[in-house]
Coordinates of C-alpha atoms in Angstrom, one line a residue:
X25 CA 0.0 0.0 0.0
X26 CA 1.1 3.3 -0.9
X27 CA 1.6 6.5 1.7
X28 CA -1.3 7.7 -0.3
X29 CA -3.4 5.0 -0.1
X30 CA -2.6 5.0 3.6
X31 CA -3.9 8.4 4.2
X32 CA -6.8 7.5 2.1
X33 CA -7.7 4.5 3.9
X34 CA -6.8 6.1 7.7
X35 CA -8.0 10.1 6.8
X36 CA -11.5 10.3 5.8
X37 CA -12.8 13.6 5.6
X38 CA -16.5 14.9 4.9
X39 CA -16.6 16.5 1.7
X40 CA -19.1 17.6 -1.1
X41 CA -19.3 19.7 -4.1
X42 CA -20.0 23.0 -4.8
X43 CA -21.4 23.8 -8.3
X44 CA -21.0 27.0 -10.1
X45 CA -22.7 27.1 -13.2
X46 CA -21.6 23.1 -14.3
X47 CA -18.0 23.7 -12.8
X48 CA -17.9 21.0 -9.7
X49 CA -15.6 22.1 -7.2
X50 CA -14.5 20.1 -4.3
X51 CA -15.5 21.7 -0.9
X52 CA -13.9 19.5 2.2
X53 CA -15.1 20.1 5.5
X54 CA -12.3 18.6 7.9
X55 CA -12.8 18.4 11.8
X56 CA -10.5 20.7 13.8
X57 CA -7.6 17.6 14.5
X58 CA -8.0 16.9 10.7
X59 CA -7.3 20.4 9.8
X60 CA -4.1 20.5 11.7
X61 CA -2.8 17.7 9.5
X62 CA -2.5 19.8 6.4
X63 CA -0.4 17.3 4.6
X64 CA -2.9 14.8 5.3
X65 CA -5.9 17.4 3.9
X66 CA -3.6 18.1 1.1
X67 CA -3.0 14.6 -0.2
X68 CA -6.9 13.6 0.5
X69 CA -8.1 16.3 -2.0
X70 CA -5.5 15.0 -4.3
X71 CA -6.8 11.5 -3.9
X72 CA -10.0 13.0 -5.1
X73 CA -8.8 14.5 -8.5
X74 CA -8.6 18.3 -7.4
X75 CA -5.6 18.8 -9.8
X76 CA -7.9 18.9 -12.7
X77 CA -9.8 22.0 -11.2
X78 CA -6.5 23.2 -9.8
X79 CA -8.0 24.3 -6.7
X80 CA -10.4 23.0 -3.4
X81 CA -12.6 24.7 -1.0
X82 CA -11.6 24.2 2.7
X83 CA -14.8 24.9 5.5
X84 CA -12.9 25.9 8.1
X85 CA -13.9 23.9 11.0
X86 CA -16.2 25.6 14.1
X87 CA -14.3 26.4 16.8
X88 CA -11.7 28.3 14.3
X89 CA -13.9 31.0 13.4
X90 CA -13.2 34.1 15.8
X91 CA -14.6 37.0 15.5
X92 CA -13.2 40.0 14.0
X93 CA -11.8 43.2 16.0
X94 CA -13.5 46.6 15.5
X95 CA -11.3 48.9 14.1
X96 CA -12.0 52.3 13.7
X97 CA -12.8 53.9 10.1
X98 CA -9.9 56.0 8.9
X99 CA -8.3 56.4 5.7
X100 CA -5.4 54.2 4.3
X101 CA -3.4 53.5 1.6
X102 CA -4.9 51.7 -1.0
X103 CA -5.5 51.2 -5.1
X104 CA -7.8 52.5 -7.5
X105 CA -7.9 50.8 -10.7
X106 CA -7.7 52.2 -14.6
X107 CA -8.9 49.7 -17.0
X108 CA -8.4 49.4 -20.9
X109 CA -9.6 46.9 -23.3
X110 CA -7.2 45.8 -26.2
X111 CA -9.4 45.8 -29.0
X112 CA -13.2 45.2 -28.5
X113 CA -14.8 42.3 -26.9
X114 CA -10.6 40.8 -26.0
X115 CA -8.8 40.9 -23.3
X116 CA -8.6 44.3 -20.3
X117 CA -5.2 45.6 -18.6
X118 CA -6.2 46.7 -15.7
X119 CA -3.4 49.0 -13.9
X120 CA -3.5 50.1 -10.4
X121 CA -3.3 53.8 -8.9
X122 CA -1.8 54.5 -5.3
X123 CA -4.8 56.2 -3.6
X124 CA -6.7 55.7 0.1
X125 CA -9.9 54.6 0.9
X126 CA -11.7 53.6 3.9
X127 CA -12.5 50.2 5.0
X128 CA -14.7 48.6 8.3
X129 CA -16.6 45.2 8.0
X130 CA -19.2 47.4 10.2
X131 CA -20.1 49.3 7.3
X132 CA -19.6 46.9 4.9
X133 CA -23.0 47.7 2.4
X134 CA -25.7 45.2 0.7
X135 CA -24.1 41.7 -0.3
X136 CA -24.4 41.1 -3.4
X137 CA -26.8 37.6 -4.0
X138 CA -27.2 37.4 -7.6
X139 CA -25.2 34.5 -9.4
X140 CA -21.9 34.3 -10.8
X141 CA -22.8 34.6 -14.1
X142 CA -24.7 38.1 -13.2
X143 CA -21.3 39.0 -11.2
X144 CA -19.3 38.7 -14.1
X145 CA -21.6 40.7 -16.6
X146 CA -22.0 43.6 -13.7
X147 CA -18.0 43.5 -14.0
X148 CA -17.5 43.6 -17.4
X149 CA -20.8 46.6 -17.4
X150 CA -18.3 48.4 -14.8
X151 CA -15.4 47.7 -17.2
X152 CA -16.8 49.0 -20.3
X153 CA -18.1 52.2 -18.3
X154 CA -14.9 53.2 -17.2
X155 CA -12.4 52.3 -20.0
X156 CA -9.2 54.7 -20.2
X157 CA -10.0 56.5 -17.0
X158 CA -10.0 55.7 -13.0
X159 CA -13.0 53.6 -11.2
X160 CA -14.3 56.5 -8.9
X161 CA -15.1 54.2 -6.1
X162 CA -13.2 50.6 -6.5
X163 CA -10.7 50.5 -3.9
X164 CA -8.5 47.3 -2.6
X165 CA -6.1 47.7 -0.1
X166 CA -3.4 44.8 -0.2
X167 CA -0.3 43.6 1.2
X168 CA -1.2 44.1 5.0
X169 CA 1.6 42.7 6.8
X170 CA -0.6 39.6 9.6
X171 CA 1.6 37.8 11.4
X172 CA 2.0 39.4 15.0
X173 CA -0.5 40.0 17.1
X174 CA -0.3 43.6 17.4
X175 CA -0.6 43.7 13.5
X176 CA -3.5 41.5 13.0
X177 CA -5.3 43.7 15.4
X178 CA -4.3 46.7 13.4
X179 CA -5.7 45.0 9.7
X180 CA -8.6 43.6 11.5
X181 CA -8.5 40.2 11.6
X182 CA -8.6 37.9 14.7
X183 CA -5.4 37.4 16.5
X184 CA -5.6 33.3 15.6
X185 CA -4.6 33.2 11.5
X186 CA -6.8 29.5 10.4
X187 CA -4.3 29.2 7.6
X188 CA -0.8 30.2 9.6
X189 CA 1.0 28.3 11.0
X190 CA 0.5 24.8 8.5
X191 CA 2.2 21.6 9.4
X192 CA 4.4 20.2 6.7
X193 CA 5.5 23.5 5.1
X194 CA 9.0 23.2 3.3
X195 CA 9.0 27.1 3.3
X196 CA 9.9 27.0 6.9
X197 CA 13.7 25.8 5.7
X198 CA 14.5 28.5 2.8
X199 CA 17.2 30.8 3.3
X200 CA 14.9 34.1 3.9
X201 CA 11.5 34.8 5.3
X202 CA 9.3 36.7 3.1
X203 CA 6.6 39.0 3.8
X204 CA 3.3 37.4 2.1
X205 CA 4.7 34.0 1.2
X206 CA 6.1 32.6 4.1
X207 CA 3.6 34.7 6.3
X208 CA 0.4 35.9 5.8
X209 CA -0.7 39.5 4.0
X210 CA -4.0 40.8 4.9
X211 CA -6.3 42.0 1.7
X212 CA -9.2 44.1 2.4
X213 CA -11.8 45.6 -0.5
X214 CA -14.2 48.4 -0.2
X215 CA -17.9 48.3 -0.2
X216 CA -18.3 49.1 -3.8
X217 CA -18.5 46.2 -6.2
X218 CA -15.5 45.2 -8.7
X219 CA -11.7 45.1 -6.8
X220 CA -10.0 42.3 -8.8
X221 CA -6.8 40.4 -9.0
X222 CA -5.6 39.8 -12.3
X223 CA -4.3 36.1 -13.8
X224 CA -1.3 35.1 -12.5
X225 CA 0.1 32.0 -11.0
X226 CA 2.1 31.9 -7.7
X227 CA 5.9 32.6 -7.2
X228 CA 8.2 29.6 -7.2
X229 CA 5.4 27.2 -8.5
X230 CA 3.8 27.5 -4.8
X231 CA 0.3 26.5 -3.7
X232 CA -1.2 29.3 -1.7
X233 CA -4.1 29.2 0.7
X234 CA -6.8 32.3 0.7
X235 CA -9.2 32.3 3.5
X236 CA -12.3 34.6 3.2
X237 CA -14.0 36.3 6.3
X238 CA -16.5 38.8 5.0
X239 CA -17.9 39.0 1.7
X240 CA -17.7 36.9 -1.3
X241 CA -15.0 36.5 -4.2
X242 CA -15.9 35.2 -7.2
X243 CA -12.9 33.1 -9.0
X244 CA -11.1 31.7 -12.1
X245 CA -8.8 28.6 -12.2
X246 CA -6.7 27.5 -15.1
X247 CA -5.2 24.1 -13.9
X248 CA -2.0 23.2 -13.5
X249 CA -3.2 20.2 -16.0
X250 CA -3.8 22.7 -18.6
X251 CA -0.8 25.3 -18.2
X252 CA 0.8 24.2 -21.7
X253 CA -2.1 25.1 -23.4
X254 CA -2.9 28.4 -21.4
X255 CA 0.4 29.9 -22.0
X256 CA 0.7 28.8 -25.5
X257 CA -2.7 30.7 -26.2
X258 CA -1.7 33.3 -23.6
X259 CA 1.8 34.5 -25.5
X260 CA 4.1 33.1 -23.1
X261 CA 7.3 32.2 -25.4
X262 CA 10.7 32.7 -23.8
X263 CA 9.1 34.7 -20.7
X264 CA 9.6 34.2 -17.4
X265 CA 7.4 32.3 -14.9
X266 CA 5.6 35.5 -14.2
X267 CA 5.0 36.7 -17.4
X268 CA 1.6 37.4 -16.6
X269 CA 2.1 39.6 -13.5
X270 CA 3.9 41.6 -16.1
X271 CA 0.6 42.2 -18.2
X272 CA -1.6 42.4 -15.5
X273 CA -4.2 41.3 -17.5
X274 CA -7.7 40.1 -16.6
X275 CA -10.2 37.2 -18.7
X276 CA -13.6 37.2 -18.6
X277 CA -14.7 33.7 -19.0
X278 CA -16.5 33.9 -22.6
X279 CA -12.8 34.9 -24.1
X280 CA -11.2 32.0 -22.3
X281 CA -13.4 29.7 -24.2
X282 CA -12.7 31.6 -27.3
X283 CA -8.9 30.6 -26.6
X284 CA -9.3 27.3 -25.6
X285 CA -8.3 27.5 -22.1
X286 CA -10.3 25.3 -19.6
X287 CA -10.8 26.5 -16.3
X288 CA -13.0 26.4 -13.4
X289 CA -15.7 28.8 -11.7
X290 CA -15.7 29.3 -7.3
X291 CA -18.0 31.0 -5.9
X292 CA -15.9 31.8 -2.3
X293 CA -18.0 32.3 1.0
X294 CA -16.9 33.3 4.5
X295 CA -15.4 31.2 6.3
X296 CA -14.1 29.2 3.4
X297 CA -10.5 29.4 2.2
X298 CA -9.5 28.7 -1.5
X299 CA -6.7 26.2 -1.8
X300 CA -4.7 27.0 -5.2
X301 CA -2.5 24.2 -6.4
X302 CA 1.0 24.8 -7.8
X303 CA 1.0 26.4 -11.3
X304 CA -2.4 26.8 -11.5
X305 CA -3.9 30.2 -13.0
X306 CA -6.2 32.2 -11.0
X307 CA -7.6 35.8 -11.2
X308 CA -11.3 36.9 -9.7
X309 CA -12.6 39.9 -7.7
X310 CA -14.8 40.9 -4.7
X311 CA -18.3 41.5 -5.6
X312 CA -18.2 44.3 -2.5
X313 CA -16.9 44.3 1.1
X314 CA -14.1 41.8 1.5
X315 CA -11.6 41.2 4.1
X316 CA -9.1 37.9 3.8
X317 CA -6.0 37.1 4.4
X318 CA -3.8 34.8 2.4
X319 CA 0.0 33.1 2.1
X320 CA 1.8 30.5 0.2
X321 CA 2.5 27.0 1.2
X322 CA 5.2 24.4 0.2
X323 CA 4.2 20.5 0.1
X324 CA 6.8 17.5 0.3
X325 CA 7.2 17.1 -3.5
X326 CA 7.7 21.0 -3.7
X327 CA 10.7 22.4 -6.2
X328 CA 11.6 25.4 -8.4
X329 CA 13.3 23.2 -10.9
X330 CA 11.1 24.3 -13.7
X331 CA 10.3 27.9 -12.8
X332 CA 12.4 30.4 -14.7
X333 CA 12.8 33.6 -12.3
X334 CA 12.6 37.3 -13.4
X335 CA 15.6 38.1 -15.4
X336 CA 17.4 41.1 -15.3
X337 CA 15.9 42.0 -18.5
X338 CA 12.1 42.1 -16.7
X339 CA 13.3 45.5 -15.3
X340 CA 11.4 44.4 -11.9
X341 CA 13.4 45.8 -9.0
X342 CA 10.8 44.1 -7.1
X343 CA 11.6 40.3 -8.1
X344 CA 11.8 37.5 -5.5
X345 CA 15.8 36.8 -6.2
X346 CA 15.5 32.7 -6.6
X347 CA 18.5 32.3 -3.9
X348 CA 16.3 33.9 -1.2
X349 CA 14.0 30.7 -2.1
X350 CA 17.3 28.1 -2.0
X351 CA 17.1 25.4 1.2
X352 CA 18.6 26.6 4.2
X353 CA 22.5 24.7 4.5
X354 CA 22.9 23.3 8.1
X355 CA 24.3 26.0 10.4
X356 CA 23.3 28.7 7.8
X357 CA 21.5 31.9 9.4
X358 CA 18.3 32.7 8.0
X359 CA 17.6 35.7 7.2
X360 CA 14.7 37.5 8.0
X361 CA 12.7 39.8 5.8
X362 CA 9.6 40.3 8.3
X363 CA 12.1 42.0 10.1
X364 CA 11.1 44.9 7.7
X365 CA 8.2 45.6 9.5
X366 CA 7.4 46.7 13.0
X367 CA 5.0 45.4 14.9
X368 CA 2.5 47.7 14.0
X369 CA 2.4 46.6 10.3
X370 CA 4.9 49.9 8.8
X371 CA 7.9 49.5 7.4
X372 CA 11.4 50.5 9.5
X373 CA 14.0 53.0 8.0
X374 CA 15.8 51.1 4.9
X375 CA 19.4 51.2 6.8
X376 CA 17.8 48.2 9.0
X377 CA 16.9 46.3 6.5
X378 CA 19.4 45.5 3.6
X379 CA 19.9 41.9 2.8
X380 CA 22.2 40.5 0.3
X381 CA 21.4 38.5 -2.9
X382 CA 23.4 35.7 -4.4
X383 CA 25.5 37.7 -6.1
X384 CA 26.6 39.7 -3.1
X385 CA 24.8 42.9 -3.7
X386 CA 22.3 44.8 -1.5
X387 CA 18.7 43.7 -2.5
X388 CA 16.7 46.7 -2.9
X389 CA 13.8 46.8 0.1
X390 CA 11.5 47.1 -2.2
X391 CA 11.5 43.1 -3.0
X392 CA 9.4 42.6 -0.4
X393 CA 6.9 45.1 -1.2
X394 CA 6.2 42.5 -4.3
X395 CA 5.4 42.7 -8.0
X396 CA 2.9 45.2 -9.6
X397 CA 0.8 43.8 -11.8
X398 CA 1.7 45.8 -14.7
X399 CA 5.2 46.7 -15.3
X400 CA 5.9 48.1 -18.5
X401 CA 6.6 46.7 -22.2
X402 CA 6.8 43.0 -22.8
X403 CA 9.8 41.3 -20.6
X404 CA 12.2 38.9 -20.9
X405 CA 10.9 36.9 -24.2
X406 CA 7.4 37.0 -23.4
X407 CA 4.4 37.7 -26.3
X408 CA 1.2 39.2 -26.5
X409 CA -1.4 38.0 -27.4
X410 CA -1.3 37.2 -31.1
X411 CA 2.1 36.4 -31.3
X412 CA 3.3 33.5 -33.2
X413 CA 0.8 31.5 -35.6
X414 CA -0.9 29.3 -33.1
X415 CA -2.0 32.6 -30.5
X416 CA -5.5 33.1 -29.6
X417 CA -5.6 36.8 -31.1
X418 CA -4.9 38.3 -34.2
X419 CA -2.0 40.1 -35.0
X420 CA -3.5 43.5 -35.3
X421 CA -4.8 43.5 -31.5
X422 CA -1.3 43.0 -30.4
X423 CA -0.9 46.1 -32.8
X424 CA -2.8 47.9 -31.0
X425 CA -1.7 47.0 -27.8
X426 CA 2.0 47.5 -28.9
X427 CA 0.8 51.1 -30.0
X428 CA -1.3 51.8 -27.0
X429 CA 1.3 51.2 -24.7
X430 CA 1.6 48.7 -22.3
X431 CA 3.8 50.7 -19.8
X432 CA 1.9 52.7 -17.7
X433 CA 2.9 56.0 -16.4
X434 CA 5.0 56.2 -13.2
X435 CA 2.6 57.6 -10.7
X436 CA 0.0 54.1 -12.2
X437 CA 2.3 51.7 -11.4
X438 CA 1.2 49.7 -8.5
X439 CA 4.1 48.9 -5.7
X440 CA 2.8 46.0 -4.8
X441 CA 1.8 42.9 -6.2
X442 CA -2.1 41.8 -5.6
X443 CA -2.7 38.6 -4.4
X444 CA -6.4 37.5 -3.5

């Protein structure tokens, strides 16, 4: 018997399946012991077939659900959006625009109960009617630093993190800790419907775990299963893993069909928490009030031997440098990027902070504020859309978006990467 067939046959957890407009996605509901066996819940889900959706639904189990802080209303920092649509009824960019907004669960709004398939044609309504100019009232503040006490009370969730610490991790023996993969970030949306996170898969082929307290996201998952075929169609060529994150570039599901890309629909609830499996696609968006908190996980069978980094030539002074993510040697110090941050979630004068990269040289501080989603020209290799004789667009909407401009003016560029 195999160490699967083991688990299988000693690790039975309840389970059923959601279904979101035909898409069956696997929604376990483990007991409070089961759940701190993530390994175990892992390989279970797998024994179940979850990497042809690429992704499972985790209930978190009573007892785990505290209840969120009150936190004053004040303004922070946080992004507007700016969309524009490359050639009519294609593909969006959507950039993001440092701004502030305010953000309380205790004035949250109306939820929004119609279905999915209404969600996504009230967001694409909201795209059209703001093309080539900024949402007035979209706002999504991201990258909230979670893993003390003192700043979980400050973003507003409950001391105890359901998804933080995870048995089994591998990311607990790489050579630094980073901010938002190896420790949770905090994302929060305002009340007004439409903050999204654009298609992109995980750094360093990780899976990453997205737990939901208020609200209700609505998803997209490309498997892992179907990655050749989704970055053939999507343009990828020579680019590097995170050629997307470049575009920042959002699908509505009627153009994934159009280019062949399979993919699955989750409709996310609170209290629920969105496993993503390694090198699976995902983008979505809050259909109003939303307030999460998400980070990346590393399984036994986890490597980077296939993911190509950001090159020099990506122009990305906030890359992840790959030996950050190399196994710790025995006796090596670790080195600490959370140190960054104080413990009331704000960063501490640069001179404190510098760390070194493989080659010796100071890493910028701004590596761990993460990737924006849109970046400039095309990077390292990568295509449009339309490029090469097999793409999923014609040639003259990569025209277009060549002569548009993909780079986006300073003062649009988003500092940080968006996660869920």
């Amino acid at each position: 018997m195999t160490v699967l067939q083991h688990v299988i046959h000693d690790f039975c957890i309840q389970h059923e399946y959601d279904d979101v407009q035909g898409h069956r996605i696997l929604r376990l509901k483990p007991t409070p012991s089961q759940w701190q066996d993530f390994p175990a819940v892992l390989a279970y889900a797998r024994s179940l077939g979850v990497q042809d959706d690429g992704c499972f639904k985790v209930s978190i189990p009573d007892g785990l659900h505290d209840a969120l802080p009150e936190k004053p209303v004040k303004k922070v920092p946080a992004n507007a959006y700016k969309v524009k649509q490359i050639r009519k009824t294609t593909f969006w960019q959507v950039s993001t625009v440092p701004s502030d907004g305010e953000f309380s669960w205790s004035q949250a709004g109306p939820d929004f109960s119609d279905s999915v398939d209404s969600a996504f044609k009230s967001l694409k309504r909201l795209f059209r009617n703001n093309q080539d100019r900024q949402m007035r009232n979209v706002r999504y503040r991201v990258d909230v630093p979670a893993w003390t006490a003192r700043q979980r009370l400050e973003a507003g969730v409950p001391e105890r993190s359901p998804i933080y610490p995870l048995k089994g991790d591998k990311l607990d023996h790489t050579k630094a800790v980073i901010p938002g993969i190896h420790t949770p970030y905090v994302y929060e949306s305002g009340p007004h419907f439409g903050a999204t996170f654009q298609i992109h898969a995980e750094d360093f082929r990780l899976a990453s775990l997205n737990h939901l307290y208020r609200g209700r996201k609505i998803w997209i998952v490309v498997p892992a299963t179907a990655v050749d075929t989704a970055e053939k169609a999507l343009g990828r060529g020579k680019g590097c893993s995170q050629f997307m994150r470049h575009r920042a570039e959002f699908f509505f599901p009627d153009k994934l069909d159009k280019l062949g890309i399979p993919y699955r629909l989750v409709d996310q609830r609170p209290g629920e928490t969105i496993v993503i499996l390694p090198d699976a696609y995902h983008e979505g968006f809050s259909t109003g009030y939303t307030i999460a908190e998400a980070k990346n996980y590393a399984d036994g069978s986890w490597d980077t031997d296939s993911y190509q980094p950001c090159q020099e030539s990506c122009r990305l002074a906030t890359a992840i440098p790959a030996a950050f993510m190399r196994p710790l040697a025995q006796g090596e110090e670790r080195l600490d990027l959370c140190a960054a941050y104080g413990d009331d979630g704000h960063m501490v004068p640069l001179d404190l902070c510098a760390a070194y990269g493989n080659d010796g040289h100071v890493v910028p501080l701004e590596c761990l504020k993460k990737r924006p989603l849109l970046d400039g020209p095309l990077a390292c290799g990568e295509g449009m859309l339309g490029m090469g004789d097999d793409a999923g667009v014609d040639g003259g909407e990569m025209r277009e978006a060549n002569q548009g401009g993909t780079k986006a003016p300073t003062e649009e560029r988003d500092v940080k990467r968006i996660k869920a």
